[in-house]
Amino acid sequence: MKVWRNFVDLGAGLWTTLRQIGRISTVSYPEEPLNLPPRWRGRPTLTRDPDGDERCVACQLCSAVCPTRCIELQAGERADTRRYPLTFRINFSRCIYCGLCEEACPTLAIQLLDEFAFSKEHHADFIYEKDALLIDGTGKHPHYNFYRHSGVALGDKDKGQGINEKAPVNVRSNLP
Amino acid sequence: MKHVFFLDGQETPFIPGQNVLEAAIAAGQDRQIPYFCFHPALGSLGACRQCAVKMYPHDSKHPPRITMACLLPASDDLQLVTLEADVHTEHREIIELLMTNHPLDCPVCDEGGQCHLQDMTVQTGHSVRHYSGPKRTYRNQDLGPLVYQEMNRCITCYRCVRFYQDAALGEDFGVFGSRNRVSFGRLEDGPLESPFSGNLVEVCPTGVFTDKVFRHDYVRVWDLQQGPSVCPHCAVGCNTTPGARLGTLRRIRNRQNPEINGHFLCDRGRYAFPYVTAHSRPLQPRLKGETSRQEAVLRQLASRLEEGRSGFLGSPREDLQSNLGLFALADCLHAPFAAVTSSWAEALAQQCLALPQAPSLQEVAAADRIVVIGDLDSIAPMAGFAVRQALGRGARLTVLASSRTGLARKGDYRPLRPSALPDVVSRLADDPCLQGGRLPVLLATAETLGPAGLFALRKTLEKLPANARAGAFVNRPNLFGAAYFAADGHTERLQQALRQREIHHLLCLGADPLGEDWGAGTWRTLSPGLDGLALLDMVDSQTARAAEALLPVAAFPERAGLFVNYEGRIQAFAPVYRREAQVLHSAVHGSAFPEAAGGMKHPLGPPPPLFWLGRLAELLQVHEAWQQRLDFYLHFLCPTAPDPESPGVLLPDTLRARFAIAALPTTPTVESGQWELDIFRWYGGETLADTAEDLQSLAPLRGLRVHPDVQAEWATLQGPCGQLHLPVIPCEDMVQGVIAIDQEGFAELGLYPGDPVEVTWEQGS
């Protein structure tokens, strides 16, 4: 009885293999484009918010979480007090595409998009500076703008004009 | 007897009088008790309701109850629990209430990573807020160039106002509004007036007050290189923690040393650091004004020294080893050496050293009768802070000064001309202001009091009870260390040698004899006899511009060294970072990574002065003797080298005793009707601090301060070394007949505080 059971199992396995006959799953990349899943973790990029401004606020969480310490940035300050990355540098010869930076990014700036195969002649060429990382688009999150949610005032957004905010308090008033 | 209570079954030691939270923090067991409004230096308030613990009574009649740890006095065998579900629920719910209106700002908040609120929220496990309604917002205030306000983040712990009003006795900051609309700030926009405003940044448990200077060149705290250092901006020697990244210094935080600076630091100590990154800072060796290779400069300097006609000038601005290194080199070459730039300053140093053991700031804060002579806040703000703490504990304060200073407003003010100070000080022992006290303390700004006044202070101290203490302050970090080996007429001898053409070359270390150091007027008249001048310094100065050879030196956070503070406490500081890594900062400085070789002329940054002196000794082939002498002097002054993390070691009294024989210095005679000079300083004014732009934007106008009964717009002062044309700034607080000018003015005139001066008043310019 036990022997027969083994034959059935063997046959089931063989059937799985035989079922694939006739199906073609080889893609002749790079002639044919790949159909990558949306959660594919390719090369990290810096995206822009729906208004076209860069999303990164140089909070340095990505560089803190990066297990290979391949992200390095220096914060700068614009005239309107908005923080932005003065330099933003990823060393792709160290990047392991783990996506922790994307998970950590509170402003959805850093996103791992679908570029995955790129080769260079020199290691130094793998050090991508900010102008090479920043793309002209919102990436996977078309509507999110961090500054609409945060409490700080910025440019034309005054205190109390953010999402889910009350008008500024009048601290001079003693009325109930 | 050891007192303990039990926190979650763990024995927690306490000192009677402490509360439970204080003892738990001191014992390092505060991980279980979150808190906000409690601050070790500001005490308990019980406002935030966060530090709940469950207390089990000793008897079985009463049920256990939840109470606030910061309001519960610690008592023996108290049984406290925090790990039970109801205590944890209380912690979590209170955090959630405090976080109701807290904005989602952490990515753009400078407090992130060092935020007490963040820590406590994570610690209690609160992660999802149930409240989904709109959040309260506030408009921010502009609080000047040092502190940045973002009022939305406030959790109303009142720490800021308790610090600013109760501890620092500031008047221009307070709490406004009512109920849940409470706001903390000034009545209207404007810079904070207190010299301690920067502490708001450290006191605030969240990001309402953040460091505005750090903000311009921000980096998260986890990326900072930090280490133990000592503040180089005055004689108090507060312990600091500089933070640097990529070879540039970004910020200074307080490092607690219970005997000097507890939890706070003055604004000069906190915001004067940009001298390290100033554009004017010399970074490469210069020969006759041109950038040059270091070997060329060293060889040129060595050939100068070989002639045997050089003088050596140290500085109280430089650390102990560097001064001793220079002294040892002078000794090897049998050349004259002086540590200060004028005989007046030397007499001052001598009298400072002769004063018996000065009080630590902790002792000042515990004093109950305090006499302050001169404007203490502008010389050593943290000493002024200790006086404020004593005032908060009920001390009686008497201020002797020629103008109504910040401290004078807090106590009895006795307006006095500087020349009258020695007389008044010598009679202080019988003065009612010191009577009936348990611990009388006299604090003086050395320059205002002058050598004669310091002598009188020492004599007064002998008449006071044995526990009375006196301290004298200057705004140099190392007067004691520099002056120790050169306080017997050395400056006079050096100047005499120059006058008689015995020497025609001068090697200076961190001194500015042609600029704003004391006695600069005399040096300027002597400078035609100088064939060449070499300087080792870290800031740009008039002397640096005039120097034939300039060797840049590492800034204090970039090297190790020793400072001897006003009490004679030898404190060590450690190198915190190296300047070399700055080259990684490519996009900022316009070039990519440095070329493998020869890309940068001096990628290592300037070395410490001892390196230069050692190389010179080597070139002069005296390095063995030099090293021996240096080791000998160092061992003599400081047999056990202190550790940067330790509170420092005090100079033995026997070493100071040799200065006690110093004779009474001569006093200038001022006749009635003559104008008299006093020094005007402000809390941010100091040679290194002068290059810190943000701090200096608060500097008062330069001019001549005089009582408004003088009707003039300009004045010309005539001194032995030159004249000075200054705008007149009428100042209500000045004593009549006294003119206050800054140190640069004194240097120009060749005069000292308390000297009479000839004035010509002018209308219009």
PDB file of N, CA and C in Angstrom, chain B residues 438-502:
ATOM      1  N   ARG B 438      26.375  82.306  55.693  1.00  0.00           N
ATOM      2  CA  ARG B 438      26.954  81.010  55.980  1.00  0.00           C
ATOM      3  C   ARG B 438      28.139  80.781  55.044  1.00  0.00           C
ATOM      4  N   LEU B 439      27.958  81.152  53.785  1.00  0.00           N
ATOM      5  CA  LEU B 439      28.993  80.947  52.777  1.00  0.00           C
ATOM      6  C   LEU B 439      29.100  82.196  51.901  1.00  0.00           C
ATOM      7  N   PRO B 440      29.987  83.126  52.274  1.00  0.00           N
ATOM      8  CA  PRO B 440      30.148  84.325  51.444  1.00  0.00           C
ATOM      9  C   PRO B 440      31.067  84.057  50.258  1.00  0.00           C
ATOM     10  N   VAL B 441      30.704  84.609  49.125  1.00  0.00           N
ATOM     11  CA  VAL B 441      31.493  84.407  47.901  1.00  0.00           C
ATOM     12  C   VAL B 441      31.666  85.752  47.204  1.00  0.00           C
ATOM     13  N   LEU B 442      32.887  86.031  46.797  1.00  0.00           N
ATOM     14  CA  LEU B 442      33.155  87.257  46.045  1.00  0.00           C
ATOM     15  C   LEU B 442      33.619  86.879  44.644  1.00  0.00           C
ATOM     16  N   LEU B 443      32.950  87.442  43.643  1.00  0.00           N
ATOM     17  CA  LEU B 443      33.308  87.135  42.262  1.00  0.00           C
ATOM     18  C   LEU B 443      33.652  88.432  41.553  1.00  0.00           C
ATOM     19  N   ALA B 444      34.775  88.422  40.858  1.00  0.00           N
ATOM     20  CA  ALA B 444      35.198  89.657  40.209  1.00  0.00           C
ATOM     21  C   ALA B 444      35.556  89.394  38.766  1.00  0.00           C
ATOM     22  N   THR B 445      35.299  90.377  37.914  1.00  0.00           N
ATOM     23  CA  THR B 445      35.887  90.326  36.586  1.00  0.00           C
ATOM     24  C   THR B 445      37.262  90.955  36.737  1.00  0.00           C
ATOM     25  N   ALA B 446      38.286  90.176  36.472  1.00  0.00           N
ATOM     26  CA  ALA B 446      39.653  90.582  36.811  1.00  0.00           C
ATOM     27  C   ALA B 446      40.022  91.915  36.170  1.00  0.00           C
ATOM     28  N   GLU B 447      39.596  92.118  34.911  1.00  0.00           N
ATOM     29  CA  GLU B 447      40.061  93.304  34.204  1.00  0.00           C
ATOM     30  C   GLU B 447      39.469  94.580  34.784  1.00  0.00           C
ATOM     31  N   THR B 448      38.200  94.529  35.177  1.00  0.00           N
ATOM     32  CA  THR B 448      37.584  95.714  35.760  1.00  0.00           C
ATOM     33  C   THR B 448      38.212  96.030  37.112  1.00  0.00           C
ATOM     34  N   LEU B 449      38.447  94.997  37.883  1.00  0.00           N
ATOM     35  CA  LEU B 449      38.978  95.205  39.223  1.00  0.00           C
ATOM     36  C   LEU B 449      40.446  95.609  39.171  1.00  0.00           C
ATOM     37  N   GLY B 450      41.174  95.119  38.214  1.00  0.00           N
ATOM     38  CA  GLY B 450      42.578  95.480  38.071  1.00  0.00           C
ATOM     39  C   GLY B 450      43.458  94.784  39.096  1.00  0.00           C
ATOM     40  N   PRO B 451      44.782  94.815  38.881  1.00  0.00           N
ATOM     41  CA  PRO B 451      45.693  94.129  39.811  1.00  0.00           C
ATOM     42  C   PRO B 451      45.562  94.643  41.242  1.00  0.00           C
ATOM     43  N   ALA B 452      45.445  95.952  41.402  1.00  0.00           N
ATOM     44  CA  ALA B 452      45.356  96.504  42.754  1.00  0.00           C
ATOM     45  C   ALA B 452      44.076  96.044  43.446  1.00  0.00           C
ATOM     46  N   GLY B 453      43.010  96.008  42.685  1.00  0.00           N
ATOM     47  CA  GLY B 453      41.736  95.563  43.250  1.00  0.00           C
ATOM     48  C   GLY B 453      41.798  94.099  43.647  1.00  0.00           C
ATOM     49  N   LEU B 454      42.476  93.293  42.821  1.00  0.00           N
ATOM     50  CA  LEU B 454      42.595  91.862  43.137  1.00  0.00           C
ATOM     51  C   LEU B 454      43.445  91.664  44.390  1.00  0.00           C
ATOM     52  N   PHE B 455      44.461  92.511  44.535  1.00  0.00           N
ATOM     53  CA  PHE B 455      45.278  92.476  45.749  1.00  0.00           C
ATOM     54  C   PHE B 455      44.401  92.781  46.968  1.00  0.00           C
ATOM     55  N   ALA B 456      43.589  93.839  46.833  1.00  0.00           N
ATOM     56  CA  ALA B 456      42.682  94.208  47.922  1.00  0.00           C
ATOM     57  C   ALA B 456      41.702  93.080  48.214  1.00  0.00           C
ATOM     58  N   LEU B 457      41.280  92.409  47.137  1.00  0.00           N
ATOM     59  CA  LEU B 457      40.326  91.300  47.302  1.00  0.00           C
ATOM     60  C   LEU B 457      40.959  90.181  48.121  1.00  0.00           C
ATOM     61  N   ARG B 458      42.232  89.914  47.840  1.00  0.00           N
ATOM     62  CA  ARG B 458      42.920  88.848  48.576  1.00  0.00           C
ATOM     63  C   ARG B 458      43.055  89.223  50.048  1.00  0.00           C
ATOM     64  N   LYS B 459      43.371  90.493  50.315  1.00  0.00           N
ATOM     65  CA  LYS B 459      43.517  90.938  51.707  1.00  0.00           C
ATOM     66  C   LYS B 459      42.166  90.877  52.425  1.00  0.00           C
ATOM     67  N   THR B 460      41.102  91.242  51.697  1.00  0.00           N
ATOM     68  CA  THR B 460      39.761  91.175  52.285  1.00  0.00           C
ATOM     69  C   THR B 460      39.399  89.739  52.633  1.00  0.00           C
ATOM     70  N   LEU B 461      39.784  88.860  51.735  1.00  0.00           N
ATOM     71  CA  LEU B 461      39.441  87.455  51.927  1.00  0.00           C
ATOM     72  C   LEU B 461      40.094  86.905  53.197  1.00  0.00           C
ATOM     73  N   GLU B 462      41.290  87.410  53.496  1.00  0.00           N
ATOM     74  CA  GLU B 462      41.973  86.945  54.701  1.00  0.00           C
ATOM     75  C   GLU B 462      41.216  87.340  55.960  1.00  0.00           C
ATOM     76  N   LYS B 463      40.483  88.462  55.881  1.00  0.00           N
ATOM     77  CA  LYS B 463      39.744  88.928  57.064  1.00  0.00           C
ATOM     78  C   LYS B 463      38.395  88.224  57.188  1.00  0.00           C
ATOM     79  N   LEU B 464      37.934  87.632  56.120  1.00  0.00           N
ATOM     80  CA  LEU B 464      36.611  86.983  56.146  1.00  0.00           C
ATOM     81  C   LEU B 464      36.735  85.588  56.762  1.00  0.00           C
ATOM     82  N   PRO B 465      35.603  84.996  57.157  1.00  0.00           N
ATOM     83  CA  PRO B 465      35.659  83.644  57.706  1.00  0.00           C
ATOM     84  C   PRO B 465      36.350  82.662  56.752  1.00  0.00           C
ATOM     85  N   ALA B 466      36.833  81.572  57.290  1.00  0.00           N
ATOM     86  CA  ALA B 466      37.683  80.660  56.514  1.00  0.00           C
ATOM     87  C   ALA B 466      36.959  80.067  55.316  1.00  0.00           C
ATOM     88  N   ASN B 467      35.648  79.953  55.388  1.00  0.00           N
ATOM     89  CA  ASN B 467      34.957  79.318  54.263  1.00  0.00           C
ATOM     90  C   ASN B 467      34.607  80.311  53.154  1.00  0.00           C
ATOM     91  N   ALA B 468      34.949  81.582  53.332  1.00  0.00           N
ATOM     92  CA  ALA B 468      34.678  82.562  52.276  1.00  0.00           C
ATOM     93  C   ALA B 468      35.565  82.266  51.078  1.00  0.00           C
ATOM     94  N   ARG B 469      35.013  82.493  49.908  1.00  0.00           N
ATOM     95  CA  ARG B 469      35.764  82.189  48.692  1.00  0.00           C
ATOM     96  C   ARG B 469      35.734  83.392  47.762  1.00  0.00           C
ATOM     97  N   ALA B 470      36.761  83.495  46.931  1.00  0.00           N
ATOM     98  CA  ALA B 470      36.776  84.560  45.933  1.00  0.00           C
ATOM     99  C   ALA B 470      37.325  84.018  44.628  1.00  0.00           C
ATOM    100  N   GLY B 471      36.749  84.468  43.549  1.00  0.00           N
ATOM    101  CA  GLY B 471      37.217  84.034  42.237  1.00  0.00           C
ATOM    102  C   GLY B 471      37.301  85.219  41.303  1.00  0.00           C
ATOM    103  N   ALA B 472      38.281  85.181  40.412  1.00  0.00           N
ATOM    104  CA  ALA B 472      38.420  86.243  39.421  1.00  0.00           C
ATOM    105  C   ALA B 472      38.326  85.626  38.033  1.00  0.00           C
ATOM    106  N   PHE B 473      37.616  86.315  37.148  1.00  0.00           N
ATOM    107  CA  PHE B 473      37.321  85.742  35.829  1.00  0.00           C
ATOM    108  C   PHE B 473      37.892  86.600  34.714  1.00  0.00           C
ATOM    109  N   VAL B 474      38.381  85.942  33.714  1.00  0.00           N
ATOM    110  CA  VAL B 474      38.772  86.618  32.474  1.00  0.00           C
ATOM    111  C   VAL B 474      38.106  85.863  31.331  1.00  0.00           C
ATOM    112  N   ASN B 475      38.154  86.448  30.136  1.00  0.00           N
ATOM    113  CA  ASN B 475      37.533  85.703  29.036  1.00  0.00           C
ATOM    114  C   ASN B 475      38.568  84.934  28.224  1.00  0.00           C
ATOM    115  N   ARG B 476      39.612  84.497  28.897  1.00  0.00           N
ATOM    116  CA  ARG B 476      40.602  83.632  28.269  1.00  0.00           C
ATOM    117  C   ARG B 476      40.544  82.276  28.964  1.00  0.00           C
ATOM    118  N   PRO B 477      40.679  81.192  28.209  1.00  0.00           N
ATOM    119  CA  PRO B 477      40.456  79.876  28.831  1.00  0.00           C
ATOM    120  C   PRO B 477      41.609  79.397  29.692  1.00  0.00           C
ATOM    121  N   ASN B 478      42.766  79.989  29.557  1.00  0.00           N
ATOM    122  CA  ASN B 478      43.936  79.344  30.141  1.00  0.00           C
ATOM    123  C   ASN B 478      44.899  80.353  30.750  1.00  0.00           C
ATOM    124  N   LEU B 479      44.364  81.361  31.449  1.00  0.00           N
ATOM    125  CA  LEU B 479      45.244  82.374  32.020  1.00  0.00           C
ATOM    126  C   LEU B 479      46.196  81.733  33.025  1.00  0.00           C
ATOM    127  N   PHE B 480      45.674  80.840  33.843  1.00  0.00           N
ATOM    128  CA  PHE B 480      46.496  80.210  34.875  1.00  0.00           C
ATOM    129  C   PHE B 480      47.607  79.390  34.242  1.00  0.00           C
ATOM    130  N   GLY B 481      47.249  78.611  33.253  1.00  0.00           N
ATOM    131  CA  GLY B 481      48.225  77.727  32.637  1.00  0.00           C
ATOM    132  C   GLY B 481      49.306  78.502  31.920  1.00  0.00           C
ATOM    133  N   ALA B 482      48.904  79.590  31.256  1.00  0.00           N
ATOM    134  CA  ALA B 482      49.878  80.342  30.471  1.00  0.00           C
ATOM    135  C   ALA B 482      50.773  81.168  31.375  1.00  0.00           C
ATOM    136  N   ALA B 483      50.195  81.721  32.434  1.00  0.00           N
ATOM    137  CA  ALA B 483      50.936  82.698  33.222  1.00  0.00           C
ATOM    138  C   ALA B 483      51.820  82.037  34.260  1.00  0.00           C
ATOM    139  N   TYR B 484      51.660  80.741  34.479  1.00  0.00           N
ATOM    140  CA  TYR B 484      52.334  80.140  35.611  1.00  0.00           C
ATOM    141  C   TYR B 484      53.855  80.288  35.526  1.00  0.00           C
ATOM    142  N   PHE B 485      54.398  80.032  34.331  1.00  0.00           N
ATOM    143  CA  PHE B 485      55.856  80.058  34.205  1.00  0.00           C
ATOM    144  C   PHE B 485      56.384  81.410  33.761  1.00  0.00           C
ATOM    145  N   ALA B 486      55.528  82.365  33.637  1.00  0.00           N
ATOM    146  CA  ALA B 486      55.995  83.631  33.089  1.00  0.00           C
ATOM    147  C   ALA B 486      55.276  84.791  33.751  1.00  0.00           C
ATOM    148  N   ALA B 487      55.402  84.891  35.026  1.00  0.00           N
ATOM    149  CA  ALA B 487      54.670  85.959  35.683  1.00  0.00           C
ATOM    150  C   ALA B 487      55.564  86.854  36.520  1.00  0.00           C
ATOM    151  N   ASP B 488      56.860  86.840  36.289  1.00  0.00           N
ATOM    152  CA  ASP B 488      57.743  87.686  37.091  1.00  0.00           C
ATOM    153  C   ASP B 488      58.439  88.729  36.234  1.00  0.00           C
ATOM    154  N   GLY B 489      57.644  89.623  35.702  1.00  0.00           N
ATOM    155  CA  GLY B 489      58.246  90.688  34.901  1.00  0.00           C
ATOM    156  C   GLY B 489      58.761  90.236  33.558  1.00  0.00           C
ATOM    157  N   HIS B 490      58.298  89.105  33.085  1.00  0.00           N
ATOM    158  CA  HIS B 490      58.782  88.591  31.806  1.00  0.00           C
ATOM    159  C   HIS B 490      58.396  89.495  30.646  1.00  0.00           C
ATOM    160  N   THR B 491      57.178  90.000  30.687  1.00  0.00           N
ATOM    161  CA  THR B 491      56.730  90.838  29.570  1.00  0.00           C
ATOM    162  C   THR B 491      57.583  92.088  29.482  1.00  0.00           C
ATOM    163  N   GLU B 492      57.830  92.680  30.652  1.00  0.00           N
ATOM    164  CA  GLU B 492      58.650  93.885  30.688  1.00  0.00           C
ATOM    165  C   GLU B 492      60.037  93.584  30.118  1.00  0.00           C
ATOM    166  N   ARG B 493      60.600  92.432  30.507  1.00  0.00           N
ATOM    167  CA  ARG B 493      61.933  92.071  30.033  1.00  0.00           C
ATOM    168  C   ARG B 493      61.939  91.866  28.514  1.00  0.00           C
ATOM    169  N   LEU B 494      60.871  91.225  28.023  1.00  0.00           N
ATOM    170  CA  LEU B 494      60.773  90.987  26.577  1.00  0.00           C
ATOM    171  C   LEU B 494      60.693  92.307  25.829  1.00  0.00           C
ATOM    172  N   GLN B 495      59.855  93.206  26.355  1.00  0.00           N
ATOM    173  CA  GLN B 495      59.703  94.493  25.673  1.00  0.00           C
ATOM    174  C   GLN B 495      60.991  95.299  25.774  1.00  0.00           C
ATOM    175  N   GLN B 496      61.665  95.177  26.912  1.00  0.00           N
ATOM    176  CA  GLN B 496      62.919  95.901  27.108  1.00  0.00           C
ATOM    177  C   GLN B 496      63.967  95.401  26.118  1.00  0.00           C
ATOM    178  N   ALA B 497      64.018  94.062  25.954  1.00  0.00           N
ATOM    179  CA  ALA B 497      64.968  93.471  25.009  1.00  0.00           C
ATOM    180  C   ALA B 497      64.703  93.981  23.600  1.00  0.00           C
ATOM    181  N   LEU B 498      63.453  94.150  23.293  1.00  0.00           N
ATOM    182  CA  LEU B 498      63.065  94.636  21.966  1.00  0.00           C
ATOM    183  C   LEU B 498      63.454  96.107  21.823  1.00  0.00           C
ATOM    184  N   ARG B 499      63.224  96.845  22.907  1.00  0.00           N
ATOM    185  CA  ARG B 499      63.542  98.267  22.900  1.00  0.00           C
ATOM    186  C   ARG B 499      65.045  98.475  22.731  1.00  0.00           C
ATOM    187  N   GLN B 500      65.822  97.620  23.380  1.00  0.00           N
ATOM    188  CA  GLN B 500      67.274  97.780  23.320  1.00  0.00           C
ATOM    189  C   GLN B 500      67.896  96.996  22.172  1.00  0.00           C
ATOM    190  N   ARG B 501      67.067  96.554  21.256  1.00  0.00           N
ATOM    191  CA  ARG B 501      67.537  95.870  20.046  1.00  0.00           C
ATOM    192  C   ARG B 501      68.299  94.578  20.345  1.00  0.00           C
ATOM    193  N   GLU B 502      68.054  94.008  21.502  1.00  0.00           N
ATOM    194  CA  GLU B 502      68.682  92.713  21.762  1.00  0.00           C
ATOM    195  C   GLU B 502      68.002  91.632  20.936  1.00  0.00           C
TER     196      GLU B 502
END
